[in-house]
């Protein structure tokens, strides 16, 4: 079962797993971020059994779990900016929803439960890298309602993992096809295609560790097969040199053939407590045998090409996505 399988990373994972012949159930509430259209080819070919339901609804979760042997739990409210205005929703979905999923799935005896956490649970780091043991309990160093709720959900999953087959994955910023255009990369690409500039917050010197979503999907299949339960794992690209937001924006301008001096607009940073840099130590998952194939420039390029080709997909989402920045 893939919760949140109609969202960005969940969709990438569903295509990866369907391609490998796994039988899949997607449980998704179809919030603004979920698109059943993403999965249509998989649903119509019976590769995905789709259930429209809420992870906070115990009865719906119980019924959806029938016949399921493993759960990969993505469903969440995922955007920091939205958490500034509706923190309660983030706690309900991310903490309470995760508790319901853990309790119901483990009571029914699933063989593995992978909880998708995030690099944001560690907070920002000036130099060096966070290892798995660096996460503190509770809010840890998390700064937004989104990251604080994810930090608490991570604790719950780790607690269940002391006696049940739970794994926690903490990935860095993902990018790739099907990402909702509220997030930086698809926002910037779609802006330029529509003739608007890239709004770069502050000086654009923040560092994100951009990880191509199809690699996160590979990582999850690897953990389903080889991950040791009761453990948290980081996964990251560890770019060298690191990629600032400014660099990412400049690449997008270059790939779309526009002048970066003209098309990047520096604006006062609207995000309170904007985390400056995320960086993770990946020794643990590397030792277990997972090494993603990192090629940021070409992975950015494939992503830009996807948005150029799939204008109809993001155009119908763009107005809603932009409304949160007004
Ligand atoms: P997304 O916002 O694109 O998708 C979230 C999905 O969850 C949507 O399909 C939505 O309909 C569904 N959902 C929301 N509330 C639900 C509920 N109550 N019941 C059932 N379904 C519900 O998110 P994403 O970017 O794909 O992120 C997926 C997961 O990965 C999240 O847990 C997020 O915290 C984590 N994560 C994301 C990134 C990233 O860069 N996108 C990085 C690290 C971790
Ligand atoms: O228009 C923009 N201009 C800008 O400079 C937007 C939308 C963002 N930014 C900056 C803010 C961040 O430094 O770009 C960076 C990336 O921003 P987001 O796409 O909002 O992602 P971020 O806040 O880093 O969080 C993402 O990574 C960790 C995901 O949304 C989370 O779900 C995940 O846990």
mmCIF file of C-alpha atoms in Angstrom, residues 19-252:
data_model
loop_
_atom_site.group_PDB
_atom_site.id
_atom_site.type_symbol
_atom_site.label_atom_id
_atom_site.label_comp_id
_atom_site.label_asym_id
_atom_site.label_seq_id
_atom_site.Cartn_x
_atom_site.Cartn_y
_atom_site.Cartn_z
ATOM 1 C CA UNK A 19 7.187 -1.405 -13.572
ATOM 2 C CA UNK A 20 8.715 -4.067 -11.321
ATOM 3 C CA UNK A 21 5.457 -6.038 -11.228
ATOM 4 C CA UNK A 22 4.377 -5.374 -7.628
ATOM 5 C CA UNK A 23 0.645 -5.352 -6.855
ATOM 6 C CA UNK A 24 -0.265 -1.914 -5.488
ATOM 7 C CA UNK A 25 -3.001 -0.246 -3.468
ATOM 8 C CA UNK A 26 -2.996 3.551 -3.261
ATOM 9 C CA UNK A 27 -4.811 5.209 -0.361
ATOM 10 C CA UNK A 28 -5.138 8.958 -0.947
ATOM 11 C CA UNK A 29 -7.545 11.660 0.158
ATOM 12 C CA UNK A 30 -6.933 13.674 -3.029
ATOM 13 C CA UNK A 31 -6.234 17.008 -1.373
ATOM 14 C CA UNK A 32 -5.133 19.912 -3.585
ATOM 15 C CA UNK A 33 -1.791 18.038 -3.919
ATOM 16 C CA UNK A 34 -3.200 14.696 -5.015
ATOM 17 C CA UNK A 35 -4.113 13.940 -8.620
ATOM 18 C CA UNK A 36 -5.897 10.769 -9.605
ATOM 19 C CA UNK A 37 -4.985 11.742 -13.195
ATOM 20 C CA UNK A 38 -1.321 11.049 -12.299
ATOM 21 C CA UNK A 39 -2.133 7.369 -11.840
ATOM 22 C CA UNK A 40 -4.777 6.894 -14.550
ATOM 23 C CA UNK A 41 -2.686 4.549 -16.760
ATOM 24 C CA UNK A 42 -1.909 2.382 -13.716
ATOM 25 C CA UNK A 43 -5.510 2.356 -12.480
ATOM 26 C CA UNK A 44 -7.033 1.544 -15.873
ATOM 27 C CA UNK A 45 -4.584 -1.330 -16.406
ATOM 28 C CA UNK A 46 -5.374 -2.708 -12.916
ATOM 29 C CA UNK A 47 -1.814 -2.186 -11.700
ATOM 30 C CA UNK A 48 -3.124 0.071 -8.941
ATOM 31 C CA UNK A 49 -6.197 -0.420 -6.773
ATOM 32 C CA UNK A 50 -7.120 3.180 -5.922
ATOM 33 C CA UNK A 51 -8.941 4.058 -2.706
ATOM 34 C CA UNK A 52 -10.053 7.604 -1.999
ATOM 35 C CA UNK A 53 -9.738 7.838 1.789
ATOM 36 C CA UNK A 54 -8.289 9.751 4.713
ATOM 37 C CA UNK A 55 -5.376 8.306 6.733
ATOM 38 C CA UNK A 56 -6.945 9.840 9.861
ATOM 39 C CA UNK A 57 -10.121 7.767 9.386
ATOM 40 C CA UNK A 58 -9.522 4.527 11.283
ATOM 41 C CA UNK A 59 -12.370 2.599 9.666
ATOM 42 C CA UNK A 60 -11.324 3.613 6.133
ATOM 43 C CA UNK A 61 -7.706 2.709 6.859
ATOM 44 C CA UNK A 62 -8.660 -0.672 8.337
ATOM 45 C CA UNK A 63 -10.739 -1.588 5.326
ATOM 46 C CA UNK A 64 -8.141 -0.353 2.805
ATOM 47 C CA UNK A 65 -5.437 -2.453 4.492
ATOM 48 C CA UNK A 66 -7.159 -5.744 3.671
ATOM 49 C CA UNK A 67 -4.694 -8.019 1.862
ATOM 50 C CA UNK A 68 -1.786 -5.558 2.200
ATOM 51 C CA UNK A 69 1.634 -6.958 3.218
ATOM 52 C CA UNK A 70 3.716 -3.767 3.272
ATOM 53 C CA UNK A 71 3.010 -0.054 3.644
ATOM 54 C CA UNK A 72 4.995 2.888 2.294
ATOM 55 C CA UNK A 73 3.569 5.916 4.015
ATOM 56 C CA UNK A 74 3.945 9.196 2.095
ATOM 57 C CA UNK A 75 0.582 10.850 2.813
ATOM 58 C CA UNK A 76 1.160 14.232 4.413
ATOM 59 C CA UNK A 77 0.684 17.952 4.130
ATOM 60 C CA UNK A 78 4.066 18.693 2.577
ATOM 61 C CA UNK A 79 4.496 22.437 2.023
ATOM 62 C CA UNK A 80 6.257 24.700 4.510
ATOM 63 C CA UNK A 81 4.565 27.851 3.210
ATOM 64 C CA UNK A 82 1.057 26.432 3.735
ATOM 65 C CA UNK A 83 1.975 25.368 7.267
ATOM 66 C CA UNK A 84 2.481 29.054 8.152
ATOM 67 C CA UNK A 85 -1.279 29.657 7.869
ATOM 68 C CA UNK A 86 -2.827 26.260 8.742
ATOM 69 C CA UNK A 87 -0.608 24.497 11.283
ATOM 70 C CA UNK A 88 -3.494 22.463 12.754
ATOM 71 C CA UNK A 89 -4.057 20.669 9.478
ATOM 72 C CA UNK A 90 -0.375 19.726 9.419
ATOM 73 C CA UNK A 91 -0.524 18.203 12.910
ATOM 74 C CA UNK A 92 -3.754 16.357 12.108
ATOM 75 C CA UNK A 93 -2.519 14.791 8.878
ATOM 76 C CA UNK A 94 1.156 14.352 9.643
ATOM 77 C CA UNK A 95 1.064 13.288 13.304
ATOM 78 C CA UNK A 96 -2.425 11.888 13.896
ATOM 79 C CA UNK A 97 -2.620 10.343 10.408
ATOM 80 C CA UNK A 98 0.755 8.661 10.895
ATOM 81 C CA UNK A 99 -0.347 7.300 14.284
ATOM 82 C CA UNK A 100 -3.515 5.803 12.753
ATOM 83 C CA UNK A 101 -1.544 4.253 9.884
ATOM 84 C CA UNK A 102 1.058 2.755 12.234
ATOM 85 C CA UNK A 103 -1.490 1.377 14.687
ATOM 86 C CA UNK A 104 -3.818 -0.119 12.098
ATOM 87 C CA UNK A 105 -1.150 -1.547 9.793
ATOM 88 C CA UNK A 106 0.892 -3.085 12.582
ATOM 89 C CA UNK A 107 -2.161 -4.497 14.373
ATOM 90 C CA UNK A 108 -3.095 -6.205 11.112
ATOM 91 C CA UNK A 109 0.431 -7.631 10.942
ATOM 92 C CA UNK A 110 1.995 -6.011 7.835
ATOM 93 C CA UNK A 111 5.511 -7.316 7.266
ATOM 94 C CA UNK A 112 7.095 -3.914 6.704
ATOM 95 C CA UNK A 113 6.047 -0.306 7.243
ATOM 96 C CA UNK A 114 8.216 2.452 5.768
ATOM 97 C CA UNK A 115 7.508 5.935 7.059
ATOM 98 C CA UNK A 116 8.675 8.802 4.840
ATOM 99 C CA UNK A 117 10.193 11.449 7.043
ATOM 100 C CA UNK A 118 12.381 14.342 5.819
ATOM 101 C CA UNK A 119 15.789 15.988 6.210
ATOM 102 C CA UNK A 120 13.910 18.902 7.787
ATOM 103 C CA UNK A 121 13.442 16.988 11.045
ATOM 104 C CA UNK A 122 17.104 17.710 11.874
ATOM 105 C CA UNK A 123 16.831 21.413 11.133
ATOM 106 C CA UNK A 124 19.401 23.532 9.334
ATOM 107 C CA UNK A 125 23.158 22.938 9.627
ATOM 108 C CA UNK A 126 25.886 25.485 8.841
ATOM 109 C CA UNK A 127 28.742 23.025 8.179
ATOM 110 C CA UNK A 128 28.941 19.271 8.139
ATOM 111 C CA UNK A 129 26.199 16.669 7.899
ATOM 112 C CA UNK A 130 23.513 15.252 10.172
ATOM 113 C CA UNK A 131 23.675 11.500 10.828
ATOM 114 C CA UNK A 132 20.640 9.450 11.851
ATOM 115 C CA UNK A 133 21.480 9.571 15.562
ATOM 116 C CA UNK A 134 21.511 13.393 15.550
ATOM 117 C CA UNK A 135 17.749 13.759 15.557
ATOM 118 C CA UNK A 136 16.535 14.940 18.947
ATOM 119 C CA UNK A 137 13.132 13.876 20.257
ATOM 120 C CA UNK A 138 10.065 16.129 19.897
ATOM 121 C CA UNK A 139 10.429 19.094 17.573
ATOM 122 C CA UNK A 140 14.212 18.560 17.496
ATOM 123 C CA UNK A 141 15.646 21.582 15.611
ATOM 124 C CA UNK A 142 12.701 21.772 13.200
ATOM 125 C CA UNK A 143 11.557 25.332 12.472
ATOM 126 C CA UNK A 144 8.148 25.319 10.705
ATOM 127 C CA UNK A 145 4.828 23.714 11.625
ATOM 128 C CA UNK A 146 5.433 21.369 8.675
ATOM 129 C CA UNK A 147 8.856 20.241 9.857
ATOM 130 C CA UNK A 148 7.838 20.119 13.523
ATOM 131 C CA UNK A 149 4.864 17.883 12.710
ATOM 132 C CA UNK A 150 7.126 15.663 10.591
ATOM 133 C CA UNK A 151 9.597 15.505 13.472
ATOM 134 C CA UNK A 152 6.893 14.275 15.832
ATOM 135 C CA UNK A 153 5.628 11.752 13.270
ATOM 136 C CA UNK A 154 9.200 10.492 12.899
ATOM 137 C CA UNK A 155 9.393 9.936 16.686
ATOM 138 C CA UNK A 156 6.129 7.964 16.603
ATOM 139 C CA UNK A 157 7.390 5.734 13.799
ATOM 140 C CA UNK A 158 10.715 5.159 15.614
ATOM 141 C CA UNK A 159 8.839 4.301 18.807
ATOM 142 C CA UNK A 160 6.664 1.725 16.993
ATOM 143 C CA UNK A 161 9.863 0.427 15.370
ATOM 144 C CA UNK A 162 11.182 -0.710 18.758
ATOM 145 C CA UNK A 163 8.734 -3.619 18.678
ATOM 146 C CA UNK A 164 7.362 -3.718 15.093
ATOM 147 C CA UNK A 165 8.802 -3.890 11.546
ATOM 148 C CA UNK A 166 9.054 -0.143 10.918
ATOM 149 C CA UNK A 167 11.713 1.745 8.943
ATOM 150 C CA UNK A 168 12.025 5.526 8.724
ATOM 151 C CA UNK A 169 13.475 7.146 5.597
ATOM 152 C CA UNK A 170 14.688 10.773 5.774
ATOM 153 C CA UNK A 171 15.163 12.062 2.212
ATOM 154 C CA UNK A 172 16.387 15.486 1.147
ATOM 155 C CA UNK A 173 14.483 17.859 -1.215
ATOM 156 C CA UNK A 174 13.080 15.809 -4.059
ATOM 157 C CA UNK A 175 12.502 17.085 -7.588
ATOM 158 C CA UNK A 176 11.197 15.550 -10.804
ATOM 159 C CA UNK A 177 7.934 14.864 -12.654
ATOM 160 C CA UNK A 178 4.507 15.399 -11.020
ATOM 161 C CA UNK A 179 5.713 17.900 -8.381
ATOM 162 C CA UNK A 180 2.977 20.398 -7.529
ATOM 163 C CA UNK A 181 3.911 23.874 -8.874
ATOM 164 C CA UNK A 182 3.875 25.487 -5.413
ATOM 165 C CA UNK A 183 7.359 23.983 -4.830
ATOM 166 C CA UNK A 184 10.451 25.842 -5.997
ATOM 167 C CA UNK A 185 11.571 24.001 -9.123
ATOM 168 C CA UNK A 186 8.197 23.457 -10.829
ATOM 169 C CA UNK A 187 7.139 26.973 -9.788
ATOM 170 C CA UNK A 188 10.184 28.490 -11.446
ATOM 171 C CA UNK A 189 10.010 26.372 -14.604
ATOM 172 C CA UNK A 190 6.294 27.039 -15.115
ATOM 173 C CA UNK A 191 6.729 30.758 -14.376
ATOM 174 C CA UNK A 192 9.288 31.131 -17.141
ATOM 175 C CA UNK A 193 7.190 29.174 -19.631
ATOM 176 C CA UNK A 194 4.311 31.563 -18.835
ATOM 177 C CA UNK A 195 6.555 34.618 -19.183
ATOM 178 C CA UNK A 196 6.977 35.446 -15.447
ATOM 179 C CA UNK A 197 10.248 35.748 -13.568
ATOM 180 C CA UNK A 198 11.706 33.376 -10.978
ATOM 181 C CA UNK A 199 11.116 34.880 -7.503
ATOM 182 C CA UNK A 200 14.316 34.045 -5.618
ATOM 183 C CA UNK A 201 13.958 34.573 -1.889
ATOM 184 C CA UNK A 202 16.597 36.663 -0.140
ATOM 185 C CA UNK A 203 19.977 36.355 -1.816
ATOM 186 C CA UNK A 204 19.242 32.833 -3.042
ATOM 187 C CA UNK A 205 22.244 31.436 -1.200
ATOM 188 C CA UNK A 206 20.322 28.734 0.688
ATOM 189 C CA UNK A 207 21.503 25.184 0.031
ATOM 190 C CA UNK A 208 19.151 22.291 -0.699
ATOM 191 C CA UNK A 209 20.356 18.758 -1.443
ATOM 192 C CA UNK A 210 18.314 18.076 -4.591
ATOM 193 C CA UNK A 211 17.471 14.384 -4.964
ATOM 194 C CA UNK A 212 15.778 13.112 -8.139
ATOM 195 C CA UNK A 213 12.435 11.512 -7.142
ATOM 196 C CA UNK A 214 12.924 8.370 -9.276
ATOM 197 C CA UNK A 215 16.013 7.696 -7.101
ATOM 198 C CA UNK A 216 13.943 7.989 -3.925
ATOM 199 C CA UNK A 217 11.622 5.405 -5.490
ATOM 200 C CA UNK A 218 14.581 3.066 -6.114
ATOM 201 C CA UNK A 219 15.747 3.628 -2.560
ATOM 202 C CA UNK A 220 12.350 2.626 -1.178
ATOM 203 C CA UNK A 221 12.237 -0.605 -3.150
ATOM 204 C CA UNK A 222 15.744 -1.322 -1.833
ATOM 205 C CA UNK A 223 14.608 -0.714 1.756
ATOM 206 C CA UNK A 224 11.519 -2.905 1.325
ATOM 207 C CA UNK A 225 13.859 -5.740 0.369
ATOM 208 C CA UNK A 226 16.977 -5.018 2.452
ATOM 209 C CA UNK A 227 16.206 -2.361 5.069
ATOM 210 C CA UNK A 228 16.619 -3.378 8.694
ATOM 211 C CA UNK A 229 13.490 -2.699 10.713
ATOM 212 C CA UNK A 230 13.781 -0.475 13.784
ATOM 213 C CA UNK A 231 16.165 1.823 11.871
ATOM 214 C CA UNK A 232 16.100 5.300 10.391
ATOM 215 C CA UNK A 233 18.041 5.925 7.165
ATOM 216 C CA UNK A 234 19.120 9.179 5.528
ATOM 217 C CA UNK A 235 19.183 9.418 1.768
ATOM 218 C CA UNK A 236 20.715 12.379 -0.069
ATOM 219 C CA UNK A 237 22.623 13.342 -3.179
ATOM 220 C CA UNK A 238 25.585 15.018 -1.387
ATOM 221 C CA UNK A 239 26.382 17.312 -4.310
ATOM 222 C CA UNK A 240 29.897 18.561 -4.730
ATOM 223 C CA UNK A 241 29.921 21.495 -5.159
ATOM 224 C CA UNK A 242 26.708 22.135 -3.251
ATOM 225 C CA UNK A 243 23.779 23.679 -5.128
ATOM 226 C CA UNK A 244 22.502 27.040 -3.918
ATOM 227 C CA UNK A 245 18.992 28.151 -4.854
ATOM 228 C CA UNK A 246 20.638 30.742 -7.083
ATOM 229 C CA UNK A 247 22.538 28.014 -8.938
ATOM 230 C CA UNK A 248 19.349 25.978 -9.350
ATOM 231 C CA UNK A 249 17.499 29.022 -10.731
ATOM 232 C CA UNK A 250 20.373 29.830 -13.113
ATOM 233 C CA UNK A 251 20.377 26.270 -14.453
ATOM 234 C CA UNK A 252 16.655 26.510 -15.131
#
